[in-house]
Structure formats: structure tokens, C-alpha cells
mmCIF file of C-alpha atoms in Angstrom:
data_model
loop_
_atom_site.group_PDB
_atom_site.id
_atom_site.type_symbol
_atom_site.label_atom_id
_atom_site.label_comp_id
_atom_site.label_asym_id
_atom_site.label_seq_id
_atom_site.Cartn_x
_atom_site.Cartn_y
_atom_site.Cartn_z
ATOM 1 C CA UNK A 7 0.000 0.000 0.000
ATOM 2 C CA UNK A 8 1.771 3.402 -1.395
ATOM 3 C CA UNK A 9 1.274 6.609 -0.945
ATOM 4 C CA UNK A 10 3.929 9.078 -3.151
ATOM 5 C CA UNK A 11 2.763 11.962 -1.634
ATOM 6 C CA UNK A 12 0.631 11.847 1.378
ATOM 7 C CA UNK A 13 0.347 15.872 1.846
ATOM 8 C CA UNK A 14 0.301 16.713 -1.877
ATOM 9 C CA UNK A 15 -0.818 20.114 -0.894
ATOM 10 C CA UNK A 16 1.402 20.909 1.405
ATOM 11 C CA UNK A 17 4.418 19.495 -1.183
ATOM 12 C CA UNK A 18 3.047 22.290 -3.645
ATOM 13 C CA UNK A 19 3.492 24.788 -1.493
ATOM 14 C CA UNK A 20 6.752 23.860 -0.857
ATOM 15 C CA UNK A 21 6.272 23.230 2.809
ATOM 16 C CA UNK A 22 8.185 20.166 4.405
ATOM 17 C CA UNK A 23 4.842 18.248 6.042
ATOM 18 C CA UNK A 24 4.516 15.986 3.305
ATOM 19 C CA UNK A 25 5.842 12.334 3.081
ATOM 20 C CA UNK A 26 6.172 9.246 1.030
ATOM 21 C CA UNK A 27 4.107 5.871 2.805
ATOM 22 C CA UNK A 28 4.570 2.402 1.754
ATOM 23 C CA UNK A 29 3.181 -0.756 3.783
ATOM 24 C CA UNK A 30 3.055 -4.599 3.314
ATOM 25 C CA UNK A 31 -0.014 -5.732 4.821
ATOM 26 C CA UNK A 32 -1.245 -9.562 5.599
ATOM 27 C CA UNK A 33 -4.748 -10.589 6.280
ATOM 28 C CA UNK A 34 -5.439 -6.760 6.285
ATOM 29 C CA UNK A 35 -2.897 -5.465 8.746
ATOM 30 C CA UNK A 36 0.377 -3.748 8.129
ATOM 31 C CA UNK A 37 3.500 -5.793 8.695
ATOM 32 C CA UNK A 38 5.964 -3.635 7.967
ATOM 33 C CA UNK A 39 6.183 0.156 6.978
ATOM 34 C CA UNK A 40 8.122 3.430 5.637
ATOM 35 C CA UNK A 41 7.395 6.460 5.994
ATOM 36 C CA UNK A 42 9.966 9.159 4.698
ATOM 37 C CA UNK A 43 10.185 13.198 4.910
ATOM 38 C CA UNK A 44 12.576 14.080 1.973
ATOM 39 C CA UNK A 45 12.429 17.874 2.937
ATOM 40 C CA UNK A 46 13.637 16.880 6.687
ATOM 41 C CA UNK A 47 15.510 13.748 5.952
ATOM 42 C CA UNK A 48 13.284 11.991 8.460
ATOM 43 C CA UNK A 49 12.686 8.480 7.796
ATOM 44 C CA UNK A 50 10.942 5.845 10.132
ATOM 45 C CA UNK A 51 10.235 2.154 9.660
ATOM 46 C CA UNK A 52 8.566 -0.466 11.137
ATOM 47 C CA UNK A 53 8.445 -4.212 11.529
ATOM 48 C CA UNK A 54 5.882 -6.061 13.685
ATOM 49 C CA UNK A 55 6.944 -7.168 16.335
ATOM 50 C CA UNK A 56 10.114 -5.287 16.345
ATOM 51 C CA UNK A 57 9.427 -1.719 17.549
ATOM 52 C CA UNK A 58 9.748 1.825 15.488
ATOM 53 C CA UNK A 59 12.879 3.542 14.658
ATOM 54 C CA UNK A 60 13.300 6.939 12.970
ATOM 55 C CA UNK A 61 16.330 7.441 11.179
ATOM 56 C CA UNK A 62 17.518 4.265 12.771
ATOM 57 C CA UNK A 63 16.860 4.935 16.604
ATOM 58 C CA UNK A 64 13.826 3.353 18.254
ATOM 59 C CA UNK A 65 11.511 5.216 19.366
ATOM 60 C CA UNK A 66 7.962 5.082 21.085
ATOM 61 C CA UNK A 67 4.588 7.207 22.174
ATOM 62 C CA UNK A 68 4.197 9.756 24.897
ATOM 63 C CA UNK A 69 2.813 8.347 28.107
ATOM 64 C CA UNK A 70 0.517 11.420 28.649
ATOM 65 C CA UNK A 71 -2.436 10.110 30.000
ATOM 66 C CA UNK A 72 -5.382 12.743 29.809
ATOM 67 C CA UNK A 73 -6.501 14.912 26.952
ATOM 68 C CA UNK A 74 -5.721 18.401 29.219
ATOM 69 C CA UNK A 75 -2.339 19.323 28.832
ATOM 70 C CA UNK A 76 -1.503 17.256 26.281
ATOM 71 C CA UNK A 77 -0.085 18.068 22.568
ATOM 72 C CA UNK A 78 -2.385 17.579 19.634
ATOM 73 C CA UNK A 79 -2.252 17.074 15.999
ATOM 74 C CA UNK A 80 -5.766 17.905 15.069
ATOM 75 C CA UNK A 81 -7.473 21.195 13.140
ATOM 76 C CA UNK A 82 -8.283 23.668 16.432
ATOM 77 C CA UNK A 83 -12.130 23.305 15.040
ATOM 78 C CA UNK A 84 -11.886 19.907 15.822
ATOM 79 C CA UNK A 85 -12.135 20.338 19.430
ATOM 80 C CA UNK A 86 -15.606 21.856 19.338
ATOM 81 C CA UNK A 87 -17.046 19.027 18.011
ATOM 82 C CA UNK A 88 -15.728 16.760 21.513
ATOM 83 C CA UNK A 89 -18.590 15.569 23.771
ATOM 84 C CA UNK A 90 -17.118 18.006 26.598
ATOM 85 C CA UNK A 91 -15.017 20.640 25.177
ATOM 86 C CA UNK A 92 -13.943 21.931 28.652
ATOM 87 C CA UNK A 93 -11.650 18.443 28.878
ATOM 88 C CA UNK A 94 -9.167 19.729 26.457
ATOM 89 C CA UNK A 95 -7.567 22.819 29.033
ATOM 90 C CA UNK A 96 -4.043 24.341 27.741
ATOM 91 C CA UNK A 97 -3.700 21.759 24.990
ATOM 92 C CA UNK A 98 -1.197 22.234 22.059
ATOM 93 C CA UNK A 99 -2.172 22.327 18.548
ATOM 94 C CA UNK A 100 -0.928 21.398 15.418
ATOM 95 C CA UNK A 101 -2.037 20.613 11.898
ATOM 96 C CA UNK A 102 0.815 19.341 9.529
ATOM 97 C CA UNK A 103 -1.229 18.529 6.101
ATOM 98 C CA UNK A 104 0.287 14.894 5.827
ATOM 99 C CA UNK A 105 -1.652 12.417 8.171
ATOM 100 C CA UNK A 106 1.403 9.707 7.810
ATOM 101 C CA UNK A 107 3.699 12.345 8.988
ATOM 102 C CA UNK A 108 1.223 13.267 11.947
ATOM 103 C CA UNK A 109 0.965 9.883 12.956
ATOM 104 C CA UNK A 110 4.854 9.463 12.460
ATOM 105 C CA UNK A 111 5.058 12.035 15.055
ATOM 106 C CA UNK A 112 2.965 10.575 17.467
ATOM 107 C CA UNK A 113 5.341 7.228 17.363
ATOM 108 C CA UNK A 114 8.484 9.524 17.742
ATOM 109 C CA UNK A 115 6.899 11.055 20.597
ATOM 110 C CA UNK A 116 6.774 14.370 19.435
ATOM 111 C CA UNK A 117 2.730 14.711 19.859
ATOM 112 C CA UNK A 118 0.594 13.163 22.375
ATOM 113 C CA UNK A 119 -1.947 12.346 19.611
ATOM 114 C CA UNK A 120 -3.623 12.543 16.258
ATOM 115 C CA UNK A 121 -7.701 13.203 15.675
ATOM 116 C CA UNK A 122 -8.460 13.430 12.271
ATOM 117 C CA UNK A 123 -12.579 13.294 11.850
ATOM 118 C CA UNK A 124 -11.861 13.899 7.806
ATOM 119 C CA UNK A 125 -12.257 10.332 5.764
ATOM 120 C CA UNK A 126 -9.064 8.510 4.845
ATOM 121 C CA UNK A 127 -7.683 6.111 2.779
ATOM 122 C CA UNK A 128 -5.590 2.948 2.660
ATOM 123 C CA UNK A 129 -2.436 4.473 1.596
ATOM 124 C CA UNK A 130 -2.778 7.386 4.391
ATOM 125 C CA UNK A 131 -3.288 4.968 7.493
ATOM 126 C CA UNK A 132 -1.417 1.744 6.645
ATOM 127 C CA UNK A 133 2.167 2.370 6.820
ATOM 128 C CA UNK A 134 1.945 5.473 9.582
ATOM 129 C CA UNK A 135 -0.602 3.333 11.636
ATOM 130 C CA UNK A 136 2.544 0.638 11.885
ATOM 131 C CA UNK A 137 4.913 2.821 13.180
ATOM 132 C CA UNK A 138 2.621 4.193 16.028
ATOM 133 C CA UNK A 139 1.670 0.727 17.195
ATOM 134 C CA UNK A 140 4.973 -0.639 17.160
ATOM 135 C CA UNK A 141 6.106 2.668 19.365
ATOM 136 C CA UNK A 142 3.328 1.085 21.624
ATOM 137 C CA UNK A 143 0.101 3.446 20.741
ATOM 138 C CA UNK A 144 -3.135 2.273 19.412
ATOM 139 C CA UNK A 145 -4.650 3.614 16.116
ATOM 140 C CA UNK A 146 -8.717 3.350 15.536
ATOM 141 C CA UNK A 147 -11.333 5.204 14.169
ATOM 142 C CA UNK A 148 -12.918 7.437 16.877
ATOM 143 C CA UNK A 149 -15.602 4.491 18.230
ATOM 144 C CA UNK A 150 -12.258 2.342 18.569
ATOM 145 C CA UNK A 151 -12.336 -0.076 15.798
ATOM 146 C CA UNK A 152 -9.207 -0.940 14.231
ATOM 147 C CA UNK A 153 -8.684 -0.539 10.241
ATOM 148 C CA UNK A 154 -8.112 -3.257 7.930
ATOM 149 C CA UNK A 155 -6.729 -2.754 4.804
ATOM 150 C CA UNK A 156 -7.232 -3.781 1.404
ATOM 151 C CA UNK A 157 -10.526 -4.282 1.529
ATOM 152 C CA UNK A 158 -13.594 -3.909 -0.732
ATOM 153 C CA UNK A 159 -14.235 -0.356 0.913
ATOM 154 C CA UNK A 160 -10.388 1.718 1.080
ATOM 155 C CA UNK A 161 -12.329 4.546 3.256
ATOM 156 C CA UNK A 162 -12.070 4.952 6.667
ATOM 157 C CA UNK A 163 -14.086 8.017 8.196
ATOM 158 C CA UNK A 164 -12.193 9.030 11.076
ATOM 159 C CA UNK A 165 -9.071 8.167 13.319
ATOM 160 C CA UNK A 166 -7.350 8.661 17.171
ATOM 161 C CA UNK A 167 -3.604 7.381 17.903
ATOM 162 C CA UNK A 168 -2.169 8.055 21.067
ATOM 163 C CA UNK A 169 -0.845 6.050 23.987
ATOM 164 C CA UNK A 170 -3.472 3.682 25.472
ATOM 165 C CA UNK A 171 -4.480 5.348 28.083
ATOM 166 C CA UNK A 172 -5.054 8.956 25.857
ATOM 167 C CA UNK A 173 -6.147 6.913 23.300
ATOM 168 C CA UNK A 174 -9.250 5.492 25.499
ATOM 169 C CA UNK A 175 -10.034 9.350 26.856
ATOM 170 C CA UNK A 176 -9.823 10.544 23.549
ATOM 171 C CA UNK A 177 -12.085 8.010 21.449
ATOM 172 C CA UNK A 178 -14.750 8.613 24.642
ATOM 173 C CA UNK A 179 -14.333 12.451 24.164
ATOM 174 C CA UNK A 180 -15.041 11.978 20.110
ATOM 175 C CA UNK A 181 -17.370 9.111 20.021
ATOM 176 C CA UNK A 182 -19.568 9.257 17.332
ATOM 177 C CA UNK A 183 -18.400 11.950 15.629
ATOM 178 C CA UNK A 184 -18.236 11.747 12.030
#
């Protein structure tokens, strides 16, 4: 599952949040994964069952465990739309245009999480959804069911990655949002 550019836009601007995905997935889940940043010569890969590195280091999730406080890739707007809005107190925000690359931060520890309540395809999720569960996250849509890839259906509808125990407040916080 490839994705050449995953943040065309942001590549046509000339901005460096854009990256190049490719997974290997078995019985619908990735196996193993690449996700590269030419413009910041930042490249992560993943094997299950054998952790995350970025350029060759391993690396793994935040353990921030509650939404307050914590730093979030997500579009500020995004926020509004949570079940209790007051839960998110002096977080961080972020939107990079790439989802592999947000999601590639997340597993370098860089971000606490990633919402995205925008539909998605295969080749955004597959390879970036790797890395952040082999840095020990979890990656579902926002009512916590995993993705499985190559499918009939390549869409996907929403999706949460954080550590476990962010992941949980943050897919109760968004439930049912579409």
C-alpha cells in the first residue's frame, strides 16, 4: 500500500509536512512500513513485532495520559465538536497537512496524539498506523475499531492514535463523531 505523496498540498506549497508511505499488509494489517520526509531527511520504519525507529533509533509514544495538557495534531475546530469541550484545558495544537507524517510524530513522541474526523484512505493509514503501534500506541477510528486494509471499501471516516491510556479518553471524548 503506497502513498507518493501523502500531503500533496502541502508538497506544492513547498512546505516540508509531506511524506512518502509504503506498507506490506497480511490478512489486512500492516507488517511492515516506511514512511519518509525528503524535505527533513526523516525516515521511520517499522516491523511487527520489532518496535519503530526513525532514522535508525527506536523510538515510542508519549505516556501522557489525559486529553488536558496534552499536545495535539488535530485542526483547532476539531475540538468543538468533543462531547465536553472543557476536557481539552491548555492543549497544544498542530495541523501538519500529511496524516502519515502526523501519525509518524505521534510514534516519535513528538505529539501526544492525532484526531483526524476527515475520511481517509488505505495508503494514508497503513504504513503510519505501523509505526505508532509498534512505538506502543493504538490507532482506531474514533468508536475504537481498528482498520483493515485492502478491503472492498479503502475509506475509513475518522481516526485517534495516542498512547493507550489517551487513546481510550480521547475516542470517549469523540465518540460518534463523524
Amino acid at each position: 500500500i503506497v502513498d507518493p505523496i501523502d500531503g500533496t498540498s502541502a508538497f506544492l506549497d513547498g512546505q516540508a509536512e509531506f511524506t512518502i508511505a509504503a506498507a506490506l499488509a497480511h490478512r489486512g494489517e500492516p507488517v511492515a512500513a516506511a514512511v519518509f520526509n525528503p524535505a527533513t531527511d526523516e525516515f521511520w520504519d517499522a516491523v511487527r513485532g520489532q518496535g519503530c525507529r526513525l532514522n535508525g533509533s527506536r523510538v515510542q509514544v508519549t505516556d501522557h495520559p489525559t486529553c488536558s495538557g496534552s499536545r495535539l495534531l488535530l485542526r483547532p475546530r476539531a475540538l468543538k465538536l468533543a462531547r465536553d469541550p472543557e476536557i481539552f484545558r491548555d492543549v497544544e495544537t498542530a495541523d501538519p497537512r500529511s496524516i502519515a507524517y502526523r501519525l509518524a510524530l505521534v510514534a516519535a513522541g513528538r505529539f501526544d496524539a492525532v484526531v483526524s474526523l476527515g475520511g481517509k484512505s488505505d495508503w494514508d493509514l497503513a504504513a503510519a498506523e505501523l509505526l505508532v503501534t509498534e512505538a506502543g500506541g493504538l490507532v482506531t477510528t474514533t468508536d475504537g475499531k481498528p482498520f483493515r486494509y485492502n478491503r472492498d471499501s479503502i475509506r475509513h471516516q475518522t481516526c485517534i492514535a495516542a498512547n493507550p491510556r489517551l487513546h481510550t479518553a480521547l475516542c470517549k471524548a469523540f465518540s460518534g463523531v463523524r
